[in-house]
Structure formats: structure tokens, C-alpha cells
PDB file of C-alpha atoms in Angstrom:
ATOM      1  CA  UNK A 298    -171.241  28.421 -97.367  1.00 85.00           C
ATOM      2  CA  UNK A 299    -172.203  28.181 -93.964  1.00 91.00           C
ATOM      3  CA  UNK A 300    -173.061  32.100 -91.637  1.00 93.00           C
ATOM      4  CA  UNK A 301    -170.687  29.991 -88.630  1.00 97.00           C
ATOM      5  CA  UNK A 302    -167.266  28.199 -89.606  1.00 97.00           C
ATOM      6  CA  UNK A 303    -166.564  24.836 -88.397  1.00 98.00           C
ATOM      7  CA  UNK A 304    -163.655  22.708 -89.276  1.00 98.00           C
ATOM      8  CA  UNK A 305    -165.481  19.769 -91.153  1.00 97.00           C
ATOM      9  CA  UNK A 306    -163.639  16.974 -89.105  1.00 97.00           C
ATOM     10  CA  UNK A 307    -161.532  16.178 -86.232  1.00 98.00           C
ATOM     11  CA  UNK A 308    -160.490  13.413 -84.454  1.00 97.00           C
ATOM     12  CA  UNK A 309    -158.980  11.908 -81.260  1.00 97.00           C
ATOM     13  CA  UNK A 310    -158.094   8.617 -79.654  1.00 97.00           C
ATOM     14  CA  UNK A 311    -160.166   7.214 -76.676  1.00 97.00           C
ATOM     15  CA  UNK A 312    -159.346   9.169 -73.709  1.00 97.00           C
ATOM     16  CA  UNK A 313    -157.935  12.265 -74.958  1.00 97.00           C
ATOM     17  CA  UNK A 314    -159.447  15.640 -75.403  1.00 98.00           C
ATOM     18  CA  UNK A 315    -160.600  17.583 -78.486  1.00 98.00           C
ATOM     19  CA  UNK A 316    -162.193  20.659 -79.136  1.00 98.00           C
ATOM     20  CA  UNK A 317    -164.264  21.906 -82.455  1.00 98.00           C
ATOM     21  CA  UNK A 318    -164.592  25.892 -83.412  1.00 98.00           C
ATOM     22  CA  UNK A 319    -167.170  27.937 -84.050  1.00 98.00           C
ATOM     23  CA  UNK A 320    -165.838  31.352 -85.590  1.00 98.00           C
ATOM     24  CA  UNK A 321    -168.951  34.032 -86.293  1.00 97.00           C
ATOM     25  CA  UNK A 322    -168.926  37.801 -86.733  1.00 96.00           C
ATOM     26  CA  UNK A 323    -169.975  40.609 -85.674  1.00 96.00           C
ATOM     27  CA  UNK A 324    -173.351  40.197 -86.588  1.00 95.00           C
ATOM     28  CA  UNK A 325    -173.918  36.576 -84.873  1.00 97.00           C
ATOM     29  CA  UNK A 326    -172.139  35.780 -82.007  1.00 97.00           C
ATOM     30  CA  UNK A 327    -170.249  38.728 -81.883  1.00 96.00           C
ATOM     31  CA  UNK A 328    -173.696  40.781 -81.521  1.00 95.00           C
ATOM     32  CA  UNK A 329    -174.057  39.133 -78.510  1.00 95.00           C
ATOM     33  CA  UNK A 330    -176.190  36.275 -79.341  1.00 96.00           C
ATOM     34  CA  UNK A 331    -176.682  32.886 -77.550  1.00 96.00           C
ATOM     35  CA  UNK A 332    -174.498  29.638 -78.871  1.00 98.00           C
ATOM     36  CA  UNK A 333    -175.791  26.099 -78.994  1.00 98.00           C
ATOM     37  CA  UNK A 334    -174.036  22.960 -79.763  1.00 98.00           C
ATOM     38  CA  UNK A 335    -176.221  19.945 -81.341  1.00 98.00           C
ATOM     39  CA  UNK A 336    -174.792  16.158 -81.695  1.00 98.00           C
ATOM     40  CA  UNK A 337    -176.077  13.842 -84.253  1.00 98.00           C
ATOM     41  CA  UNK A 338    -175.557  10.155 -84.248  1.00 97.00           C
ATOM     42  CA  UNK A 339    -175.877   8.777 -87.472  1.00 93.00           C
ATOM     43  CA  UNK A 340    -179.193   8.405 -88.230  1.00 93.00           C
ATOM     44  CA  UNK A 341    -180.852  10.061 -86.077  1.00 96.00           C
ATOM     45  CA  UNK A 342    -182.029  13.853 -85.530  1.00 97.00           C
ATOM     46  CA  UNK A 343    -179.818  16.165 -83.438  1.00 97.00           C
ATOM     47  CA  UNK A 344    -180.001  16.493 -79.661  1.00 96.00           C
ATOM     48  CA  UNK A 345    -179.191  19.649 -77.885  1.00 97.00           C
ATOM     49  CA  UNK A 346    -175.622  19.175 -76.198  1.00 97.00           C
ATOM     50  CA  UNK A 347    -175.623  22.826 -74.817  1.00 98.00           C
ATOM     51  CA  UNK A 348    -177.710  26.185 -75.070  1.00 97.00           C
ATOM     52  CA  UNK A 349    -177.044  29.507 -74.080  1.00 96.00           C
ATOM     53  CA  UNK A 350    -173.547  29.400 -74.575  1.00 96.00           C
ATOM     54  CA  UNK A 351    -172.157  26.961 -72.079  1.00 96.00           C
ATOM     55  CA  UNK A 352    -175.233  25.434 -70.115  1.00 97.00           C
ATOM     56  CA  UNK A 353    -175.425  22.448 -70.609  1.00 97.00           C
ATOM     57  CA  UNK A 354    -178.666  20.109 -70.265  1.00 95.00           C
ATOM     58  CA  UNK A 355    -179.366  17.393 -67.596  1.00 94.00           C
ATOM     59  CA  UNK A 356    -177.917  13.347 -69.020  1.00 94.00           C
ATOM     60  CA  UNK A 357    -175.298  15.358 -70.747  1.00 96.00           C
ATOM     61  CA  UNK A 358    -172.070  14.259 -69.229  1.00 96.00           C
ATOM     62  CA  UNK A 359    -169.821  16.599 -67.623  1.00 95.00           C
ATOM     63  CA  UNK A 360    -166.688  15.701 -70.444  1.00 97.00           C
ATOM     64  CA  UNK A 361    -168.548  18.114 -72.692  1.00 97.00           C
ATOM     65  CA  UNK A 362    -167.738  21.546 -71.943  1.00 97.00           C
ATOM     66  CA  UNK A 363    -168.512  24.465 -74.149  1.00 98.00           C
ATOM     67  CA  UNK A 364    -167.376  28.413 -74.137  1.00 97.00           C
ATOM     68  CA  UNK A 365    -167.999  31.593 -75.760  1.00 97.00           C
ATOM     69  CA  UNK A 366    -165.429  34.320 -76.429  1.00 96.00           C
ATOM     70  CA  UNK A 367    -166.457  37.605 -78.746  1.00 96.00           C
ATOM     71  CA  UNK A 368    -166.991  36.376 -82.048  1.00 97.00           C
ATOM     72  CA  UNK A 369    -166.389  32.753 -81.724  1.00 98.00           C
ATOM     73  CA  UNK A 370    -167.188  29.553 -79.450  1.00 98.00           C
ATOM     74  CA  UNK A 371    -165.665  26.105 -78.967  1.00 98.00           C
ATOM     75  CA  UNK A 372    -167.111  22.518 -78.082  1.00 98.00           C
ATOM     76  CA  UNK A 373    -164.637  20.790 -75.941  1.00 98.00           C
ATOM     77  CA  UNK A 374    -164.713  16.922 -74.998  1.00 98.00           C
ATOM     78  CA  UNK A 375    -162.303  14.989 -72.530  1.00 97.00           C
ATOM     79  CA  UNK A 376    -161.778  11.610 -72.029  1.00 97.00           C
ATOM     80  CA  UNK A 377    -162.949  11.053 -75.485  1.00 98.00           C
ATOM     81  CA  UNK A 378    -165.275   7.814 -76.004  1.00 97.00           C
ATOM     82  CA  UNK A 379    -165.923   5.805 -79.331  1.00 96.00           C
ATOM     83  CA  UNK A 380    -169.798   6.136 -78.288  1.00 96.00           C
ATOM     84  CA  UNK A 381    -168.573  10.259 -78.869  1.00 97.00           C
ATOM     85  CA  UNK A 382    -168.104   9.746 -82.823  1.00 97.00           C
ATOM     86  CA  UNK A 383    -171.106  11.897 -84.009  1.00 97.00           C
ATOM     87  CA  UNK A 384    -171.418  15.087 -86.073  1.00 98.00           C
ATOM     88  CA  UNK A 385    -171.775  18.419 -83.993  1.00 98.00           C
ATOM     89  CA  UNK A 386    -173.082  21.801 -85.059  1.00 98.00           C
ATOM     90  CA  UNK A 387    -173.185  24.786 -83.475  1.00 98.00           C
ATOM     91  CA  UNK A 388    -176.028  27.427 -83.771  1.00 98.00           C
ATOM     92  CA  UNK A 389    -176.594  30.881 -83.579  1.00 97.00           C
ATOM     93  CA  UNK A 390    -179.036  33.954 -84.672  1.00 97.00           C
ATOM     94  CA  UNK A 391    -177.837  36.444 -87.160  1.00 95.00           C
ATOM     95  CA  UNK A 392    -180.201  39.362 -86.811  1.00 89.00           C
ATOM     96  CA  UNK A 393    -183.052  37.115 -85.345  1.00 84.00           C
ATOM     97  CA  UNK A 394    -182.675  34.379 -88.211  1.00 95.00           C
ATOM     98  CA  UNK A 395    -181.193  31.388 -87.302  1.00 96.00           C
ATOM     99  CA  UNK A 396    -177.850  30.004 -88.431  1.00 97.00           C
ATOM    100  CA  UNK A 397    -176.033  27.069 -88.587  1.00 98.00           C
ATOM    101  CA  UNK A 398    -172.187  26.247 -88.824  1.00 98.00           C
ATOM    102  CA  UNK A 399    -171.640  23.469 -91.380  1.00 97.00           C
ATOM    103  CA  UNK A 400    -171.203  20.574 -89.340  1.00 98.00           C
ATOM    104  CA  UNK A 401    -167.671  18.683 -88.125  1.00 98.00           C
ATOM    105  CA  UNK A 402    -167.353  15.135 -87.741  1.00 98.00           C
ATOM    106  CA  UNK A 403    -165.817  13.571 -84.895  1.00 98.00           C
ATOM    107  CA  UNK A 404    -164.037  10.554 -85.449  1.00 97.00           C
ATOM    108  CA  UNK A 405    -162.719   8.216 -82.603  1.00 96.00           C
ATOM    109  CA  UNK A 406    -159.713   6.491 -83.657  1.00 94.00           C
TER     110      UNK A 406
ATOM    111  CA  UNK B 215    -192.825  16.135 -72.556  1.00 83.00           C
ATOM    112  CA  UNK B 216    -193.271  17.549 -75.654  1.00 89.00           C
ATOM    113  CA  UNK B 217    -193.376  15.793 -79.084  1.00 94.00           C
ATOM    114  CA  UNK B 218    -193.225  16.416 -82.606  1.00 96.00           C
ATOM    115  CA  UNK B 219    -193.679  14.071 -84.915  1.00 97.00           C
ATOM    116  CA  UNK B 220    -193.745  14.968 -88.861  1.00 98.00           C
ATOM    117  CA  UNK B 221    -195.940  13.587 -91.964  1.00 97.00           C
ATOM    118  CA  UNK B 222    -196.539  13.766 -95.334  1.00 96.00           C
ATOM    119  CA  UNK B 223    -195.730  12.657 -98.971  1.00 96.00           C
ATOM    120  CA  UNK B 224    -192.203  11.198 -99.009  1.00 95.00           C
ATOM    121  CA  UNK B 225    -191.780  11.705-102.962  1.00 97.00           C
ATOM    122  CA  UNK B 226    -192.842  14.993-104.544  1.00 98.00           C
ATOM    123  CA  UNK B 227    -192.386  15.805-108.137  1.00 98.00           C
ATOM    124  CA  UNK B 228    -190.121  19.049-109.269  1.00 97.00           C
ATOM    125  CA  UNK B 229    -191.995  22.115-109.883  1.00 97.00           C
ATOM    126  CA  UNK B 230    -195.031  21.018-107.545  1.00 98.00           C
ATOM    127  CA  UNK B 231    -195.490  21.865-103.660  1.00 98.00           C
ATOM    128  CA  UNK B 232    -194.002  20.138-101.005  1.00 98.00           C
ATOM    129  CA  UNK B 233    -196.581  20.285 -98.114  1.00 98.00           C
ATOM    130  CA  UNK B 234    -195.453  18.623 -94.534  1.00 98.00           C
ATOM    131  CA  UNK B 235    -197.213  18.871 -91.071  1.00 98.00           C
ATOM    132  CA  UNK B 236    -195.637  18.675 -88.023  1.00 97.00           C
ATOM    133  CA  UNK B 237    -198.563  17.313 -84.611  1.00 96.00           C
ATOM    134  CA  UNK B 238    -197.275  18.635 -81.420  1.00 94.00           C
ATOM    135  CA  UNK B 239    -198.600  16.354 -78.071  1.00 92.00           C
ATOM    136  CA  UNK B 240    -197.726  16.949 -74.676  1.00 86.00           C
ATOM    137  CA  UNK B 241    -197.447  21.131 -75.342  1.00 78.00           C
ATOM    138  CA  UNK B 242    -199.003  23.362 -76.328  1.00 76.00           C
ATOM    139  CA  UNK B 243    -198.294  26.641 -78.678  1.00 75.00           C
ATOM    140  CA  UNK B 244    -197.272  29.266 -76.193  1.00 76.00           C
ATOM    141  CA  UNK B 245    -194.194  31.727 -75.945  1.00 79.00           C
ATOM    142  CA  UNK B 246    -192.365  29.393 -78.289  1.00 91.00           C
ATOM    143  CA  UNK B 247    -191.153  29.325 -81.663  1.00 94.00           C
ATOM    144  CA  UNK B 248    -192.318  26.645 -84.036  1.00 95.00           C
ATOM    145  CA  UNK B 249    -189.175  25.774 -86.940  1.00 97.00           C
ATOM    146  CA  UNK B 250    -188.800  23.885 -89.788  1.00 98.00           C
ATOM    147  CA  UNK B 251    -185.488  22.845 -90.528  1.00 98.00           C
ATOM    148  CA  UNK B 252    -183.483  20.882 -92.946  1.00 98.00           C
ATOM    149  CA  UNK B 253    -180.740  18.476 -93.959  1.00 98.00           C
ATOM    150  CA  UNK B 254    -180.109  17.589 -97.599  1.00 97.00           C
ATOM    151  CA  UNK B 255    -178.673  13.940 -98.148  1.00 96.00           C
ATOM    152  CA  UNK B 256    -174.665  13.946 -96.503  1.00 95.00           C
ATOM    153  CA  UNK B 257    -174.684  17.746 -95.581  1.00 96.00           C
ATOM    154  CA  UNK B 258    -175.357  20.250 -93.060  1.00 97.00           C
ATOM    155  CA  UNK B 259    -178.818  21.615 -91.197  1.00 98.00           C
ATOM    156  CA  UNK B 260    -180.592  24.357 -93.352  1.00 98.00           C
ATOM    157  CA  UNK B 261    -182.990  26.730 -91.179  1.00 98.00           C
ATOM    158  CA  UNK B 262    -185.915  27.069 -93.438  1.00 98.00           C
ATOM    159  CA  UNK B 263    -188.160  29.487 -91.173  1.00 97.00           C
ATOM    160  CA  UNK B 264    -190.395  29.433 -88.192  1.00 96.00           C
ATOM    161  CA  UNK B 265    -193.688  30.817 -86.443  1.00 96.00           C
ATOM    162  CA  UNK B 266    -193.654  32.421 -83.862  1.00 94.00           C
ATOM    163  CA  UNK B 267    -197.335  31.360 -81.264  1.00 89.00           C
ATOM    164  CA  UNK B 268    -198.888  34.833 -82.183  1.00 90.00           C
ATOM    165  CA  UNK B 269    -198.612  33.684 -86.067  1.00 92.00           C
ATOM    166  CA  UNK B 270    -195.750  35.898 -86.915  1.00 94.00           C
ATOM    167  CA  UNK B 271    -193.385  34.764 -89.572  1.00 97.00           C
ATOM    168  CA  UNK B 272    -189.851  34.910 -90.415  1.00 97.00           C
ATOM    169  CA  UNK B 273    -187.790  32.931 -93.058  1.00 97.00           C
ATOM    170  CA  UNK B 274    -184.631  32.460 -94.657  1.00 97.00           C
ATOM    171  CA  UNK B 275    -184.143  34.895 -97.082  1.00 96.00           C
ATOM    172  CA  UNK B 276    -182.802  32.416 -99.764  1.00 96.00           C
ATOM    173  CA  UNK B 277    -186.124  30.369 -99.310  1.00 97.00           C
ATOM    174  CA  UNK B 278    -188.387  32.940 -98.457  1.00 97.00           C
ATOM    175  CA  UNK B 279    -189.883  33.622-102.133  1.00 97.00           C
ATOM    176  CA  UNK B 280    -190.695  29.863-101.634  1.00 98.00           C
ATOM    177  CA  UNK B 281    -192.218  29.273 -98.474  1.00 98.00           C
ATOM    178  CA  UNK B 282    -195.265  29.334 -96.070  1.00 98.00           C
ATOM    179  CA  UNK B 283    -195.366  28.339 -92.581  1.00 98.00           C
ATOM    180  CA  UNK B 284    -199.031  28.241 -90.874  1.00 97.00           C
ATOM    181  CA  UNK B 285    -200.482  27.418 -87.713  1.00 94.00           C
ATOM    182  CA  UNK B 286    -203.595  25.574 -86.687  1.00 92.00           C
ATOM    183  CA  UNK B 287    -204.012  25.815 -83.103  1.00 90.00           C
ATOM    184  CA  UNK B 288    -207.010  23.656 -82.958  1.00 90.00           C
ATOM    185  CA  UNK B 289    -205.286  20.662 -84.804  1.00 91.00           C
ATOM    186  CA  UNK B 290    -202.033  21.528 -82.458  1.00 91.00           C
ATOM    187  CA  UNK B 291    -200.257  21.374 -85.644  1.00 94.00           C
ATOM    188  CA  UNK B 292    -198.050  23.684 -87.745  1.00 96.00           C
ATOM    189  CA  UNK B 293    -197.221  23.337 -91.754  1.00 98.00           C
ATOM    190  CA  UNK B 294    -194.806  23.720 -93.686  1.00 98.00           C
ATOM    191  CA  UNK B 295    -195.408  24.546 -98.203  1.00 98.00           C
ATOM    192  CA  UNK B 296    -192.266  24.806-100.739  1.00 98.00           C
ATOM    193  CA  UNK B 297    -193.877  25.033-103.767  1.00 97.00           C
ATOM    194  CA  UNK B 298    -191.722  25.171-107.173  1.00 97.00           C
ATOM    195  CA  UNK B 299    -189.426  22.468-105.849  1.00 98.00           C
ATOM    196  CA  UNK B 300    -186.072  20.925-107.741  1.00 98.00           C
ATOM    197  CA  UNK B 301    -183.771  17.991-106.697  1.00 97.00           C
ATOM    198  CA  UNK B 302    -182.201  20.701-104.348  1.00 97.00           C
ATOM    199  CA  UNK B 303    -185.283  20.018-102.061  1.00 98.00           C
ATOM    200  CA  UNK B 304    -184.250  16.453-101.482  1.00 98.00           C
ATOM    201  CA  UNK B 305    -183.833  16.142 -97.576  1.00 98.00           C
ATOM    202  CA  UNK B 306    -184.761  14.971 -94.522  1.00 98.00           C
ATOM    203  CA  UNK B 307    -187.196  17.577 -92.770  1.00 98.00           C
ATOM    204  CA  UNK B 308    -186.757  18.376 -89.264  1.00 98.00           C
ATOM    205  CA  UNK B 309    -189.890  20.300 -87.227  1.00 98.00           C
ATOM    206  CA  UNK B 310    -188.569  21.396 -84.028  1.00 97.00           C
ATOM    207  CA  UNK B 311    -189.900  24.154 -81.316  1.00 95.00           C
ATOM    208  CA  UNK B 312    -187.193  26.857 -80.413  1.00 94.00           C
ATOM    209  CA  UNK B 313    -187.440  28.038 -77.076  1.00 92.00           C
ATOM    210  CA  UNK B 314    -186.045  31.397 -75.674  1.00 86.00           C
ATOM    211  CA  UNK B 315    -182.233  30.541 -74.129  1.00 92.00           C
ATOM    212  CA  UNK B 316    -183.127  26.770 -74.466  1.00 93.00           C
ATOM    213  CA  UNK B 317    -182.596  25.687 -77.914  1.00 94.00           C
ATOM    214  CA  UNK B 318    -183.880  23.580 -80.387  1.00 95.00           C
ATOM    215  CA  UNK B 319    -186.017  20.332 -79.489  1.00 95.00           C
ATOM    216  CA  UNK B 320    -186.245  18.562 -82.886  1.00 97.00           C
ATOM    217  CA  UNK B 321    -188.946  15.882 -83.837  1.00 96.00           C
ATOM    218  CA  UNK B 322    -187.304  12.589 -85.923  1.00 97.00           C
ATOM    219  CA  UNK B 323    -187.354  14.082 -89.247  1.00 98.00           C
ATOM    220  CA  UNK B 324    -189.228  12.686 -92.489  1.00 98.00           C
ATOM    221  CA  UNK B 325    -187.039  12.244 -95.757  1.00 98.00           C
ATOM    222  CA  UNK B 326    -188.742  13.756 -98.992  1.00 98.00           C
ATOM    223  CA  UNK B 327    -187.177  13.084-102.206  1.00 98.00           C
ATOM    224  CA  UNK B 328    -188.068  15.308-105.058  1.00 98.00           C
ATOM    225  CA  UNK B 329    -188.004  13.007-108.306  1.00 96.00           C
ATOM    226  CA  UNK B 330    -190.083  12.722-111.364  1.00 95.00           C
TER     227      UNK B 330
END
């Protein structure tokens, strides 16, 4: 049981837009700490997609968006490409240890 | 740019320690946190603790009776020990340095099954 809920898939067809939760409490994200969002090709180790909430990091491209909003956050991604099928975690800090939501995979129909 | 790049045994047996060292080039340890984290075969990432430069510890609570994170400056390395391991240990293990408001910058990971 994962401190931050995701839903554990979603998907989309090439072009449209999706988004994936990331529902805390009081004590995480609701406390006031930073969100980051991490995508993982298969295989491979994550790669930060955004930190501190919705900044996100140069060679990301601008169809990822991300947001914060009291106790939750949300990934967003437009124009939704097949190279976009990945897993994507968000992460937080829950009294200065770090926590993880359990993952959701994006598939690209 | 920095790099992290983790070794060690890739089999360990149950009820011994798993010991894995993560070399850091191109950085050095300052003002940053130094994590291990992990990812069990098909599921999610597991935090299992980190160091902070100064040597100060914290870990997660449901591993912490378990685990030791060290530091050795001079080696520009940090370690990670699990001792009393089970199949639950089987994973691949992520080192990764956590900076303040930047996230996590993770090395490639090392797989360590725990089998007799």
C-alpha cells in the first residue's frame, strides 16, 4: 500500500490528452511538500519528468504539464505519442521520508 | 555531470547481508542527499533510506531495523547493508542523489536476487 495513490493504468490514443493522479494527505503533499513526477521506459531506471511541483527540466517536452492542488497533484500529457507508453510515479516527503505513489502505466492505444 | 553507477553481488543467499556500493564521478558529496532506492520484480519504487553529506541518516521505518547506509568520502562512494534478507529482497537497486527542489537523479540500477 503505497503513502501516494495512483490509478495503476490509463490509457489514450495518439494525439489525445491524459492525465494520471496523485492523491496524498495532510501529512505529504498537503503539508506543503514538493511533488515530482518520474517516467520509466521499460527497462530502464526512472528519469525526472518534473520537480518541485510543476517545473519541469530542460529536453522535457512542453506536452507534459504537471500541477499541484492541496492534497493532491496530476501529470497531464497532450498530443499523446506511442514513444509516451512508460510507467510514471509521482514522489513526495512525508515528514522528511520519502514516498512514492505506486506507479500507473500508460498505455498508447 | 554527475554519475552513479552501482556494484556488487547479484545473488545473495536468505538470511545473509546484502552489501551494494554505489561510485559517484563527476560530483562530489556536498549539500546533497545520497538514496538508495528500490524496485522489486513488476512493482513499484521502495525508498530504502539515504545520507545526508554530513553523515546523517534517515530510513524507512519498515526497513530501518535492517539497514545501514555509510559514506566514504575518500572512495567518493556510499553503501548500502540489508542483512537478514528473504525473497522479499529480490529487486533491482537504484542509488540516486536527491537534491533540494530538484529531485532524484538515479544511477542504472543492479538486480540482486536473493535465492539459496
Amino acid at each position: 500500500q503505497s503513502v501516494l495513490t495512483q490509478p495503476p493504468s490509463v490509457s489514450g490514443a495518439p494525439g489525445q490528452r491524459v492525465t494520471i493522479s496523485c492523491t496524498g494527505s495532510r501529512s505529504n503533499i498537503g503539508a506543503g511538500y514538493d511533488v515530482y513526477w518520474y517516467q520509466q521506459l521499460p527497462g530502464t531506471a526512472p528519469k525526472l519528468l518534473f520537480y518541485a511541483n510543476n517545473n519541469r527540466p530542460s529536453g522535457v517536452p512542453d506536452r507534459f504539464s504537471a500541477s499541484k492542488s492541496g492534497t493532491s497533484a496530476s501529470l497531464a500529457i497532450t498530443g499523446l505519442q506511442a514513444e509516451d507508453e512508460a510507467d510514471y510515479y509521482c514522489q513526495s516527503y512525508d515528514s522528511s521520508l520519502m514516498v512514492f505513489g505506486g506507479g500507473t502505466k500508460l498505455t498508447v492505444l | 555531470q554527475v554519475q552513479l553507477q552501482e556494484s556488487g553481488p547479484g545473488l545473495v543467499k536468505p538470511s545473509e547481508t546484502l552489501s551494494l556500493t554505489c561510485t559517484v564521478s563527476g560530483g562530489s558529496f556536498s549539500s546533497d542527499y545520497w538514496s538508495w532506492i528500490r524496485q522489486p520484480p513488476g512493482k513499484g519504487l521502495e525508498w530504502i533510506g539515504y545520507i545526508y553529506y554530513t553523515g546523517s541518516t534517515t530510513y524507512n521505518p519498515s526497513l530501518k531495523s535492517r539497514v545501514t547506509i555509510s559514506l566514504d568520502r575518500s572512495q567518493n562512494q556510499f553503501s548500502l547493508n540489508l542483512n537478514s534478507v528473504t525473497t522479499a529482497d529480490t529487486a533491482v537497486y537504484y542509488c540516486a542523489r536527491v537534491r533540494y527542489r530538484e529531485g532524484i537523479y538515479w544511477g542504472q540500477g543492479t538486480p540482486v536476487t536473493v535465492s539459496s
